PDB file of C-alpha atoms in Angstrom:
ATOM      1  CA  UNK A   1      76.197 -45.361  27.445  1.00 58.00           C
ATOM      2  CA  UNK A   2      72.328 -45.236  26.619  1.00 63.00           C
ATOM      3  CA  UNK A   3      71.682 -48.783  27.572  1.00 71.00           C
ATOM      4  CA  UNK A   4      73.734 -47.570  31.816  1.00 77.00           C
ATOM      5  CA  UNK A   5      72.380 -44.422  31.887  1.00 82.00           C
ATOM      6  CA  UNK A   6      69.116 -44.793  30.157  1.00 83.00           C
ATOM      7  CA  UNK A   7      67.168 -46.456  32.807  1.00 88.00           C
ATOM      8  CA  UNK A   8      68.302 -43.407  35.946  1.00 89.00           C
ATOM      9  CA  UNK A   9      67.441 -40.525  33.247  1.00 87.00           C
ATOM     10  CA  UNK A  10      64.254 -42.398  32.686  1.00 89.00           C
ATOM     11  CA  UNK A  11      63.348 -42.380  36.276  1.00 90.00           C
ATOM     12  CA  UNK A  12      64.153 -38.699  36.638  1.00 90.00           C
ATOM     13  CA  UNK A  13      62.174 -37.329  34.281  1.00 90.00           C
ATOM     14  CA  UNK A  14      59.321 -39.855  34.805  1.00 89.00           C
ATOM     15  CA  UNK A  15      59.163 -38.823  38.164  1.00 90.00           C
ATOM     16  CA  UNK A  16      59.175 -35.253  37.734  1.00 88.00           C
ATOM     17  CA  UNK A  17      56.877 -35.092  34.353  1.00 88.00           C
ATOM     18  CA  UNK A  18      54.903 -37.797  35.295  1.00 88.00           C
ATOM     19  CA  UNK A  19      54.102 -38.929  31.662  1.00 87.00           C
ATOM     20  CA  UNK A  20      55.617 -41.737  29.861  1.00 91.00           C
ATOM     21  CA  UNK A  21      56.133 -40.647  26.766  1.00 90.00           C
ATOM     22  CA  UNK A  22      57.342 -36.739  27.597  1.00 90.00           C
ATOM     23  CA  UNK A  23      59.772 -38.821  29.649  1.00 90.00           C
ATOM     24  CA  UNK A  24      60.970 -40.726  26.869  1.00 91.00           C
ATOM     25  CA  UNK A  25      61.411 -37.120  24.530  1.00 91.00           C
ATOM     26  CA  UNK A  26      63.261 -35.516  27.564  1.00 90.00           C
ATOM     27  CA  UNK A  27      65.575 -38.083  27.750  1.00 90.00           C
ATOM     28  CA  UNK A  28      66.279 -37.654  24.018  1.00 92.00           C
ATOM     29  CA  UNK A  29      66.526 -34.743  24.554  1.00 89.00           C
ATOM     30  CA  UNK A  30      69.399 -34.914  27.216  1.00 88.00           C
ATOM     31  CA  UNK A  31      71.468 -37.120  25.191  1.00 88.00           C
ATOM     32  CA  UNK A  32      71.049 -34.586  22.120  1.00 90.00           C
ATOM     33  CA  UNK A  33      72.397 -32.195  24.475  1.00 87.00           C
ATOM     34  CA  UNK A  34      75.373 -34.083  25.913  1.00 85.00           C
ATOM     35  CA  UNK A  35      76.077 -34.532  22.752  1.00 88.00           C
ATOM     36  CA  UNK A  36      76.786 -31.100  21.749  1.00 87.00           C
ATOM     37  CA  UNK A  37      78.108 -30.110  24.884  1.00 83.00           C
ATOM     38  CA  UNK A  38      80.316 -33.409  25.778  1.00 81.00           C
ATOM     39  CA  UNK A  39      83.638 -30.622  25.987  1.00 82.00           C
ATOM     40  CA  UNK A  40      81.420 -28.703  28.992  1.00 81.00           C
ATOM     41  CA  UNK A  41      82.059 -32.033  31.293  1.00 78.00           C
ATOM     42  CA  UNK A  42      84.423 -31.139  34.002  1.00 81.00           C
ATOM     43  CA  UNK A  43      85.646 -34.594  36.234  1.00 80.00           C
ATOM     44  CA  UNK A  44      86.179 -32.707  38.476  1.00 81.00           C
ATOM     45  CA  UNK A  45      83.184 -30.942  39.416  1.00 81.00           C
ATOM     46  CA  UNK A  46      80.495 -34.430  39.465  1.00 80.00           C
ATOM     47  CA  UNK A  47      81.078 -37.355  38.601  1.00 83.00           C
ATOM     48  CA  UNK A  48      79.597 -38.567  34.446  1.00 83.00           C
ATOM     49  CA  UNK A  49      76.324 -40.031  35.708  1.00 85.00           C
ATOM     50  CA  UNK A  50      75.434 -36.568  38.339  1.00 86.00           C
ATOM     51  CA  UNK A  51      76.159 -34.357  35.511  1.00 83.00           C
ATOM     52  CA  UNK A  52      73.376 -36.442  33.307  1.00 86.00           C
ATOM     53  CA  UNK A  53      71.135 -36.701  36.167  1.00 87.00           C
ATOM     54  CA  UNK A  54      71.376 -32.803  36.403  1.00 87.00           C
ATOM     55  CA  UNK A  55      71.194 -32.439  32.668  1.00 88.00           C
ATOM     56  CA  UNK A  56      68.155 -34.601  33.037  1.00 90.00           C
ATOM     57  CA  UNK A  57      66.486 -33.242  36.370  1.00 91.00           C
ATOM     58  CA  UNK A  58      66.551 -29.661  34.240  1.00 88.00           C
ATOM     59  CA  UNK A  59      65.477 -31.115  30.916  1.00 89.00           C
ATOM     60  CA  UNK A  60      62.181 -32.298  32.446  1.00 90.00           C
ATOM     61  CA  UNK A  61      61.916 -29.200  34.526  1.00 89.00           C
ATOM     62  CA  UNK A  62      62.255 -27.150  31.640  1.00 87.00           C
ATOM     63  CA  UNK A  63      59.564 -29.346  29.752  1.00 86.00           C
ATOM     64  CA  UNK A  64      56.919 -29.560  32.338  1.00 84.00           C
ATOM     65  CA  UNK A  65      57.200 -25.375  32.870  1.00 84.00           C
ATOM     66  CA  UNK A  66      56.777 -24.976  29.195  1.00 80.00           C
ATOM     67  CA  UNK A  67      53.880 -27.172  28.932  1.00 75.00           C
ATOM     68  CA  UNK A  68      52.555 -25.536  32.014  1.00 68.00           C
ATOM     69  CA  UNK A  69      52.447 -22.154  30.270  1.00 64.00           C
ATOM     70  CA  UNK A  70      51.268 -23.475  27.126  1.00 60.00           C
ATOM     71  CA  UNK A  71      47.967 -24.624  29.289  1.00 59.00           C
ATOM     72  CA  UNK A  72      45.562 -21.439  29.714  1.00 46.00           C
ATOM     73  CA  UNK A  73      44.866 -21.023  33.734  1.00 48.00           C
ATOM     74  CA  UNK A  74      47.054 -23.764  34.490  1.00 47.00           C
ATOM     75  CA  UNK A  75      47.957 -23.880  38.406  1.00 55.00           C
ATOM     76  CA  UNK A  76      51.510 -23.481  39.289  1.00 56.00           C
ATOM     77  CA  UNK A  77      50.892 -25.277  42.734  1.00 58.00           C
ATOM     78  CA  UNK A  78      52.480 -28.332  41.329  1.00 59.00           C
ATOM     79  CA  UNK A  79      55.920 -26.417  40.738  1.00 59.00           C
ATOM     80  CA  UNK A  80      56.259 -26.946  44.743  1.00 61.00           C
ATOM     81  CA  UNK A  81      55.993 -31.054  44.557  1.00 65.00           C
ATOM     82  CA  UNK A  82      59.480 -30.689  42.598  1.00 66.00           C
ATOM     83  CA  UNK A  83      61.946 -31.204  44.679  1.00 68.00           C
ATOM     84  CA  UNK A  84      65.802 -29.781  44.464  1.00 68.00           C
ATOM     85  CA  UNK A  85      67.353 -32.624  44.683  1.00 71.00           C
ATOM     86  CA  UNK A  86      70.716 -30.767  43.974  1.00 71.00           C
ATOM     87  CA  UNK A  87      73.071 -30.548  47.379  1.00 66.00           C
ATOM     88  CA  UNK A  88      73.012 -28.076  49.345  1.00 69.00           C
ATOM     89  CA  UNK A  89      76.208 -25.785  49.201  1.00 70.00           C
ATOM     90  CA  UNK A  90      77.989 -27.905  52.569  1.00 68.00           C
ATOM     91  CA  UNK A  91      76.751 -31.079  51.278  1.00 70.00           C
ATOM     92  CA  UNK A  92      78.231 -30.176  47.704  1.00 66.00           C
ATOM     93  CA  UNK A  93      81.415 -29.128  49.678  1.00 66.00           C
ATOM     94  CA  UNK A  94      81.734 -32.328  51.466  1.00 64.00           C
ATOM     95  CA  UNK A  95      80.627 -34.171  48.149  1.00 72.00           C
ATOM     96  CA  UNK A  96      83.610 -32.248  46.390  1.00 76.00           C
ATOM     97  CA  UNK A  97      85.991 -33.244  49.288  1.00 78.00           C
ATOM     98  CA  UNK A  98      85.028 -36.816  49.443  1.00 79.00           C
ATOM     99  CA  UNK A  99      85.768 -36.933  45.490  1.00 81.00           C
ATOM    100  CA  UNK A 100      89.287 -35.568  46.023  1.00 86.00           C
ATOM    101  CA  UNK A 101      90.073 -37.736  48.964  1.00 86.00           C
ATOM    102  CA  UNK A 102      89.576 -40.849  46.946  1.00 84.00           C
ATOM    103  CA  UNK A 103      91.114 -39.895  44.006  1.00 86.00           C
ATOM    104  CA  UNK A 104      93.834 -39.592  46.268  1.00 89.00           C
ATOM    105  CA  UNK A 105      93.396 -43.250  47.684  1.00 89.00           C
ATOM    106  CA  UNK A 106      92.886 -44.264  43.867  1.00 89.00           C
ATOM    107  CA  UNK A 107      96.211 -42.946  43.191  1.00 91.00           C
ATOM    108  CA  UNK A 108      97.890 -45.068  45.786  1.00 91.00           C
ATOM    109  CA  UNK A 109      96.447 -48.221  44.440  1.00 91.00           C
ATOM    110  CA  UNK A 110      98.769 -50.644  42.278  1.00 91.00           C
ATOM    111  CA  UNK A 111      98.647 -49.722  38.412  1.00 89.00           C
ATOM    112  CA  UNK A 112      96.646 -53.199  38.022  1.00 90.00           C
ATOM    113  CA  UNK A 113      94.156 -52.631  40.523  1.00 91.00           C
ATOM    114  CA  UNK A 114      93.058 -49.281  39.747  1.00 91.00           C
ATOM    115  CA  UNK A 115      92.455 -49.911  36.694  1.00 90.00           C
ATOM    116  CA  UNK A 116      90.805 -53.095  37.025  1.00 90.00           C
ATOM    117  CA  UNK A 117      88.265 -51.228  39.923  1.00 88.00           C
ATOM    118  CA  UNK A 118      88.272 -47.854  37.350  1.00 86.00           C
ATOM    119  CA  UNK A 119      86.690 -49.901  34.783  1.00 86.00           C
ATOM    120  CA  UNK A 120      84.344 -52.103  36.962  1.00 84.00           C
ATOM    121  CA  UNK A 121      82.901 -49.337  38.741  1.00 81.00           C
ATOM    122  CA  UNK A 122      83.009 -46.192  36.294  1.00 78.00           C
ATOM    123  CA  UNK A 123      82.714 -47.738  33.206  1.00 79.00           C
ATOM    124  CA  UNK A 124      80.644 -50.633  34.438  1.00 83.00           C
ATOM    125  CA  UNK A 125      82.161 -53.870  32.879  1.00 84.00           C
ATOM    126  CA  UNK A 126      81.557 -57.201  34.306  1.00 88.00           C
ATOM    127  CA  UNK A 127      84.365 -59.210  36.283  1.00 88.00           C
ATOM    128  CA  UNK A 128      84.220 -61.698  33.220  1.00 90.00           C
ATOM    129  CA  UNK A 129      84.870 -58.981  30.914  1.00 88.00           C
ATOM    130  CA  UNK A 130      87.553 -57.591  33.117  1.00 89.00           C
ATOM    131  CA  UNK A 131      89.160 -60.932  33.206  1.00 91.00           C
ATOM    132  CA  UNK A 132      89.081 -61.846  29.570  1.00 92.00           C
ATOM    133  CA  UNK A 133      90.378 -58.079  28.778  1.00 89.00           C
ATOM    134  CA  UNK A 134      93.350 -58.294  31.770  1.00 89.00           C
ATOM    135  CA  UNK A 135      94.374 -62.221  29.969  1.00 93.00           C
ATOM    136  CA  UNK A 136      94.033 -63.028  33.526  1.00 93.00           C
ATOM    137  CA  UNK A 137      91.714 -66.229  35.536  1.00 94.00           C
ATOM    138  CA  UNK A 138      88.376 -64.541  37.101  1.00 92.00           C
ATOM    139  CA  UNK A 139      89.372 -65.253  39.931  1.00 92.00           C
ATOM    140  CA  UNK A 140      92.568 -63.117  40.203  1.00 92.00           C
ATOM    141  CA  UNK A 141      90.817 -60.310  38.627  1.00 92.00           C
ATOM    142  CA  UNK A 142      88.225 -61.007  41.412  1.00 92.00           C
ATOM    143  CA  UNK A 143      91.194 -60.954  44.060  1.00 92.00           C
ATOM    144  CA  UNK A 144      92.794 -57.574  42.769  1.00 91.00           C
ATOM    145  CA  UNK A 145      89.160 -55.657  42.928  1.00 90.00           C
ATOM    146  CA  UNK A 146      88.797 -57.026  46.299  1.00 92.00           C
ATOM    147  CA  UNK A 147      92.254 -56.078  48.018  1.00 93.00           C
ATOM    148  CA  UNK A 148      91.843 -52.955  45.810  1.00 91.00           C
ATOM    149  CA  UNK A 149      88.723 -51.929  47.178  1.00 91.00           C
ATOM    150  CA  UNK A 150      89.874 -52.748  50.669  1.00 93.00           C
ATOM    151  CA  UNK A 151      92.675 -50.571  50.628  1.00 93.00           C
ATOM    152  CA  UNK A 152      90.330 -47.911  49.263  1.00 88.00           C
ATOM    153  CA  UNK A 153      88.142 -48.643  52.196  1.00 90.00           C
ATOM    154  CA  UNK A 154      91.648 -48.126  54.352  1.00 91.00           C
ATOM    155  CA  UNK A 155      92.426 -45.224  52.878  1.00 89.00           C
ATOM    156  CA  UNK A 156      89.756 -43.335  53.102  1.00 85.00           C
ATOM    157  CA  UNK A 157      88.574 -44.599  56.890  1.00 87.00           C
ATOM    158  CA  UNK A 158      92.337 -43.263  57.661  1.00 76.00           C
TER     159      UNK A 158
END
């Protein structure tokens, strides 16, 4: 998980801290807290890597505030280069619908393909990998993803 996720968390809270190494302790720090609060993940609501990206966004929030106060004088007129990057409520709407519709279109996928497309896109493993695990050629497993994802595309253009 660390070694896909690690590198977007990094970015987050480099960008908003701004400092290598508080970077590096805020992402720590995230995966400390999904730890203890794995059960509070709801599918449903974002998808795994917007709920770290969240958890992450407020992590480094929450550190650069609290270093900000610890500073005597310091200027708050930084808090305003932070940008919300959360959606706004129709975007999170349409966000919420798009993630039902192609569950939907997931669900009318062959038992082969949506698994094979499940695990190459959400749990990011290689077409090799999906191959060798499937005990088919590549290049079938290669041929399911593609039809798969073009009846996705079908699906959800209809």
């Amino acid at each position: 998980m660390v070694d896909c996720t690690g590198p977007k968390l990094f970015g987050i809270c480099h960008r908003i801290l701004g400092d290598e190494a508080e970077a590096e302790d805020a992402v720590q720090d995230v995966y400390v807290s999904v730890w203890h609060r794995a059960s509070s993940f709801n599918p449903e609501r974002a998808s795994p890597i917007t709920w770290l990206a969240t958890i992450a966004r407020n992590r480094a929030i929450d550190r650069l505030r609290s270093s900000r106060r610890s500073r005597q004088g310091a200027s708050l007129d930084l808090a305003f280069e932070i940008v919300d990057e959360r959606p706004d409520p129709e975007q999170g709407a349409l966000s919420a619908d798009a993630a039902r519709r192609l569950s939907l279109c997931m669900d009318e996928l062959e038992g082969r393909q949506q698994a094979a497309i499940r695990a190459a896109f959400f749990d990011g493993l290689s077409y090799p990998d999906l191959a060798e695990r499937g005990k088919v050629p590549l290049g079938t497993m290669k041929s399911w993803i593609r039809r798969g994802l073009q009846q996705l595309k079908n699906c959800l253009d209809g």
